[in-house]
Short mmCIF file of C-alpha atoms in Angstrom, two decimals:
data_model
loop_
_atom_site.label_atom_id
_atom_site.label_comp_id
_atom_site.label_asym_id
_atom_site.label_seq_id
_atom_site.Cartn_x
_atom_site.Cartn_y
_atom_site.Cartn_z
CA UNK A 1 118.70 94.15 225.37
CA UNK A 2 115.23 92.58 226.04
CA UNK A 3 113.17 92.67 223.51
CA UNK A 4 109.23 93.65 223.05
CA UNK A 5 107.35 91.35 225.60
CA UNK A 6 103.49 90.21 224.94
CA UNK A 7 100.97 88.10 226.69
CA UNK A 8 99.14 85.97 226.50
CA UNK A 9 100.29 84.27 223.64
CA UNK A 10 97.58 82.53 222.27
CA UNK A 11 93.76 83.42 223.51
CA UNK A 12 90.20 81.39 222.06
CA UNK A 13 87.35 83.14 223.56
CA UNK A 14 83.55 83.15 222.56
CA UNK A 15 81.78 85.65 220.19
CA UNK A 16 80.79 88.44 222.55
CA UNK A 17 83.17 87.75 225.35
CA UNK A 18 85.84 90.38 226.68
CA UNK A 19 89.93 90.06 226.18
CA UNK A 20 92.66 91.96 226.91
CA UNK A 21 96.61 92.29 225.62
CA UNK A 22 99.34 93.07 227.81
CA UNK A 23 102.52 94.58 225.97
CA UNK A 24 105.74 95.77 227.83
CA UNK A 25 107.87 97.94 225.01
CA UNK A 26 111.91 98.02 224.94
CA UNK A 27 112.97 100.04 227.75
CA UNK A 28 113.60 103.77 226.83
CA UNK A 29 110.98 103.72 224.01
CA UNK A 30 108.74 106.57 223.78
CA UNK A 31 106.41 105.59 221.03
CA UNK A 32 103.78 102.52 221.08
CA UNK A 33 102.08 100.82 218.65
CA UNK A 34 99.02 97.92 218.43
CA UNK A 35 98.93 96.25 214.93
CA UNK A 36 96.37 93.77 213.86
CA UNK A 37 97.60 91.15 211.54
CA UNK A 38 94.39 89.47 209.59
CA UNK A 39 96.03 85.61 208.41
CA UNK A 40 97.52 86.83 205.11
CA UNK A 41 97.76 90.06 205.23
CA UNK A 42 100.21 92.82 206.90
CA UNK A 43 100.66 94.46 209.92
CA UNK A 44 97.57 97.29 210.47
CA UNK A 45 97.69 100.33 212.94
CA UNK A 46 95.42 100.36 215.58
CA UNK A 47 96.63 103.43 217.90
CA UNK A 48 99.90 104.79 218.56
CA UNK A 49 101.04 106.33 221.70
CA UNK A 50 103.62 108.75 222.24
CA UNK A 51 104.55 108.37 225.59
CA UNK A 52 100.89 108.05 227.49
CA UNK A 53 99.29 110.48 224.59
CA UNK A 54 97.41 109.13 221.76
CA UNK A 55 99.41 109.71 218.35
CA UNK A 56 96.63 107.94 215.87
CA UNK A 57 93.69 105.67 216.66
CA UNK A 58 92.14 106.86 213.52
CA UNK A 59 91.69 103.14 212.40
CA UNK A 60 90.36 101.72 216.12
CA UNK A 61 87.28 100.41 216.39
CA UNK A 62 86.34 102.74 219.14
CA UNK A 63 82.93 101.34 220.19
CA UNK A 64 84.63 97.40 220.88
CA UNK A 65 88.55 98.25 221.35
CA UNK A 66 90.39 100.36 223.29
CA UNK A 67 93.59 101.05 224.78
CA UNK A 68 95.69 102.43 227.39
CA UNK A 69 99.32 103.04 228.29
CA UNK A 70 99.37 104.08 231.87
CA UNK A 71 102.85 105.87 232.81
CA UNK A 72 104.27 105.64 229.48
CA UNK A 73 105.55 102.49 229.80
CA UNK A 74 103.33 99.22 229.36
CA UNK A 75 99.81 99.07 227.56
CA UNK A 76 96.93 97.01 227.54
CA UNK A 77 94.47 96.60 224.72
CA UNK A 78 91.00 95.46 225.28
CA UNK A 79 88.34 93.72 223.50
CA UNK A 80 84.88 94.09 224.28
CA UNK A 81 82.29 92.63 223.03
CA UNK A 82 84.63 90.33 220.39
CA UNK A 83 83.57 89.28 217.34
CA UNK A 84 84.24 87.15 214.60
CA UNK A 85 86.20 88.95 212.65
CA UNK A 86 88.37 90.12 215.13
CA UNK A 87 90.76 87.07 214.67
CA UNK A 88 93.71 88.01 214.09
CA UNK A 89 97.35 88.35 215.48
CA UNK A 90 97.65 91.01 217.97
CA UNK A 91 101.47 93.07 217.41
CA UNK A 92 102.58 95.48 219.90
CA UNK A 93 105.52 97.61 218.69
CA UNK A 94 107.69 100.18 219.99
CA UNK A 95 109.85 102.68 218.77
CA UNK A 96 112.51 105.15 219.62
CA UNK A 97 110.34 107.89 218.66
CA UNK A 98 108.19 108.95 215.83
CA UNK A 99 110.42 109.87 212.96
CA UNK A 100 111.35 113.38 212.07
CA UNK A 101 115.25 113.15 211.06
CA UNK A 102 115.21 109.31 212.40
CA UNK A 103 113.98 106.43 210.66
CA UNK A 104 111.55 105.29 214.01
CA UNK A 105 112.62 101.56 212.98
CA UNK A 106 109.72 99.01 214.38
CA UNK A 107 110.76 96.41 216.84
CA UNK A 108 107.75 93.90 217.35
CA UNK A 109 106.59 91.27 219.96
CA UNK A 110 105.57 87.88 218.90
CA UNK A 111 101.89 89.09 219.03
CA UNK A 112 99.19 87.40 220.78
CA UNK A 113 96.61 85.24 218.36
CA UNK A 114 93.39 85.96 219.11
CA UNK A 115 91.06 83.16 217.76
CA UNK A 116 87.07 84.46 218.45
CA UNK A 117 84.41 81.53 218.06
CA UNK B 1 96.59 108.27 203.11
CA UNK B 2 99.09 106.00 201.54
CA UNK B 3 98.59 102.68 199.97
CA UNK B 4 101.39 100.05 199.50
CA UNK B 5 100.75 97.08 197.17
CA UNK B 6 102.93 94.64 197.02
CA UNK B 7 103.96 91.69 194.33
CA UNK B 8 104.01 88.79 194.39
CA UNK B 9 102.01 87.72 197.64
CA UNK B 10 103.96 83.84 196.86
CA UNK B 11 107.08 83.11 195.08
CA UNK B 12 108.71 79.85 195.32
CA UNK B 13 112.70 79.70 194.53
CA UNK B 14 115.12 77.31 194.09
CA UNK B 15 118.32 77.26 196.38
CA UNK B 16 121.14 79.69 194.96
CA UNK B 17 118.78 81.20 192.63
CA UNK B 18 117.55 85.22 193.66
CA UNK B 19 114.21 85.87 194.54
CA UNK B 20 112.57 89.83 193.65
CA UNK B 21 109.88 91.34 195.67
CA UNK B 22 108.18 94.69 194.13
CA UNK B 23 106.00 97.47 195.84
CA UNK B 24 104.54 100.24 194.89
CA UNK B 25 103.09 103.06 197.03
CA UNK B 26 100.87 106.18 196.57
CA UNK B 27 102.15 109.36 198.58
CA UNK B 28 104.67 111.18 197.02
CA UNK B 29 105.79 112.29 200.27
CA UNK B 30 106.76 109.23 201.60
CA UNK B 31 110.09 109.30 202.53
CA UNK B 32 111.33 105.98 204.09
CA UNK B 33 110.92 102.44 202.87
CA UNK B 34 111.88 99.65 205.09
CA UNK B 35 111.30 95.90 204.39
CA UNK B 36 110.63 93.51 207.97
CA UNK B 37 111.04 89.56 207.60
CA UNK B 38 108.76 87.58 209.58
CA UNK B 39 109.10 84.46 210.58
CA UNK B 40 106.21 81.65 211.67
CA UNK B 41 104.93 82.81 214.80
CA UNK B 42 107.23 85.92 215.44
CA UNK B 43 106.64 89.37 214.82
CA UNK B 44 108.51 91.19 211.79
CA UNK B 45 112.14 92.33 212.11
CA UNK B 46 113.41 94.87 209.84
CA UNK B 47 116.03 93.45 207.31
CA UNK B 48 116.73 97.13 205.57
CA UNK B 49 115.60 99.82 204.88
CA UNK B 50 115.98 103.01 202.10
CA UNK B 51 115.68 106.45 202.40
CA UNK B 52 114.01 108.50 199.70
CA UNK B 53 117.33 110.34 198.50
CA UNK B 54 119.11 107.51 198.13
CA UNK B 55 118.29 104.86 194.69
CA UNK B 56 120.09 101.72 195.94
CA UNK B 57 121.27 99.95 199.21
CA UNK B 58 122.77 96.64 199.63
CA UNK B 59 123.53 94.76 202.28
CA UNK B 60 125.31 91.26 201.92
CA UNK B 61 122.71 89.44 199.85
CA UNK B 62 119.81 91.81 199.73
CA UNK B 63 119.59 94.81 198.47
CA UNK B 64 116.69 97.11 198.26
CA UNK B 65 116.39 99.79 195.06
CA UNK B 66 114.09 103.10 194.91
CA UNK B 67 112.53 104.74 192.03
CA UNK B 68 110.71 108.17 193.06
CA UNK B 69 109.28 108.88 190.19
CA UNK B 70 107.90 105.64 189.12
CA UNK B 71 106.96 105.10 192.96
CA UNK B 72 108.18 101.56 193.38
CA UNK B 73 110.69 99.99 195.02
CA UNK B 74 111.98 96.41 194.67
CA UNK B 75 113.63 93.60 197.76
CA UNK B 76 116.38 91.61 195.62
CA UNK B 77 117.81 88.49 198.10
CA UNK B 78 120.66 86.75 195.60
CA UNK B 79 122.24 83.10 196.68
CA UNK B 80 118.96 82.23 198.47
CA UNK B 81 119.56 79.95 201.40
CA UNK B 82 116.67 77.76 203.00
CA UNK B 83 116.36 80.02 205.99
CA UNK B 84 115.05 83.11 203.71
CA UNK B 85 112.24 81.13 203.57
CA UNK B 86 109.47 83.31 205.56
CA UNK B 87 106.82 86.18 205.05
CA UNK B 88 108.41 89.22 203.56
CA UNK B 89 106.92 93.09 204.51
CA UNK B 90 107.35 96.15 202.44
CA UNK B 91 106.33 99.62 204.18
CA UNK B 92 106.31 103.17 203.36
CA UNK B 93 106.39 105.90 206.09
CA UNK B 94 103.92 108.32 205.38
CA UNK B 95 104.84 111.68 206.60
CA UNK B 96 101.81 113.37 208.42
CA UNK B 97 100.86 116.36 210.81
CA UNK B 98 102.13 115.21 214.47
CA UNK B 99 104.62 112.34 213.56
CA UNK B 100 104.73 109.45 211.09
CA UNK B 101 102.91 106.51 210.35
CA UNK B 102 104.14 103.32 209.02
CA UNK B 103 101.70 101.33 205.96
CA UNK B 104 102.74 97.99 205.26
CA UNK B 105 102.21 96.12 201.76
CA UNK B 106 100.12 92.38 202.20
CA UNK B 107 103.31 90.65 202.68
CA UNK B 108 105.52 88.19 200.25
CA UNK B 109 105.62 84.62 200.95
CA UNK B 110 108.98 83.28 199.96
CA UNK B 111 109.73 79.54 199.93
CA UNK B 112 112.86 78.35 198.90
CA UNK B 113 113.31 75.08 198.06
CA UNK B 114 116.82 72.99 199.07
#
């Protein structure tokens, strides 16, 4: 079974500048996730989509990032302008669904590091 | 919303001995507690996981234990090996209006030393 496919792997961009994430989630998987991983510290949600709905973007930085999953399949996240302090690892996860009576176990990409100068 | 500390954020073994990683978390109605390995420059993979009506699961050489009431639960990994060396996760899924949500502790380094 593949697994949770991201790209690019590794982006350095300037302060200001624009940047995007693809993520392609385990075939079948309803739910989406984007994590940010600052160096050091764990996974944090961005949004969640349930199929092409948003679940939770309650911790997005709406006016610089947003995201889409057109079809219910792949998403794209997108930075614009960067800054600083959006270095970090990217993580797209998926999920069988959300929970309820399951346990909606995470299965991550790699992630994509974002390095912002 | 919840809140998952976890303890300690480096620990540093020596081959064959065990290695104990403790979180706590905040919402009482959490209900599921899985732990994700992650290894330099992958994403985390879960390792196990606990339910909330269940105090103890093992699996090989890691178990995971529960305590409710107390709100903490612990990662034991006996007979440590140089390949448990990585960055260890806990979460707690927080049980909310319209699905779940997953809140992960700051992650454990573990280095074990051959």
């Amino acid at each position: 079974e593949a697994g949770v496919a991201q790209s690019p792997r590794y982006k350095i961009i300037e302060k200001r500048q624009s940047v995007a994430f693809w993520c392609n989630p385990i075939s079948g998987h309803a739910t989406l996730y984007w994590y940010q991983q600052i160096l050091g510290q764990g996974p944090k949600l961005l949004i969640q989509f349930q199929n092409n709905g948003v679940v939770d973007d309650s911790q997005l930085p709406k006016d610089r990032f947003s995201a889409e999953r057109l079809k219910g399949v792949d998403s794209t996240l997108k930075i614009q302008p960067a800054k600083l302090e959006d270095s970090a690892v990217y993580l797209c996860a998926s999920s069988e669904g959300t929970g309820g009576a399951g346990t909606g176990e995470l299965f991550f990409g790699e992630g994509s590091r974002l390095t912002v100068l | 919303g919840e809140n998952v500390e976890q303890h300690p954020s480096t620990l540093s073994v020596q081959e064959g001995d065990s290695a104990v990683i403790k979180c706590t978390y905040s919402d009482s109605a959490s209900n599921y507690f899985p732990w994700y390995k992650q290894e330099l420059g992958k994403g985390p993979q879960l390792i196990i996981d606990i339910r909330s009506n269940v105090g103890e699961k093992k699996d090989q050489r890691i178990a995971v234990t529960l305590n409710k009431t107390a709100k903490h639960f612990s990662l034991h990994i006996t007979e440590t090996q140089p390949e448990d060396s990585a960055v260890y996760f806990c979460a707690a899924k927080e049980v909310r209006t319209g699905g779940f949500k997953t809140i992960f502790g700051a992650g454990t380094r573990l280095f074990v030393k051959a």
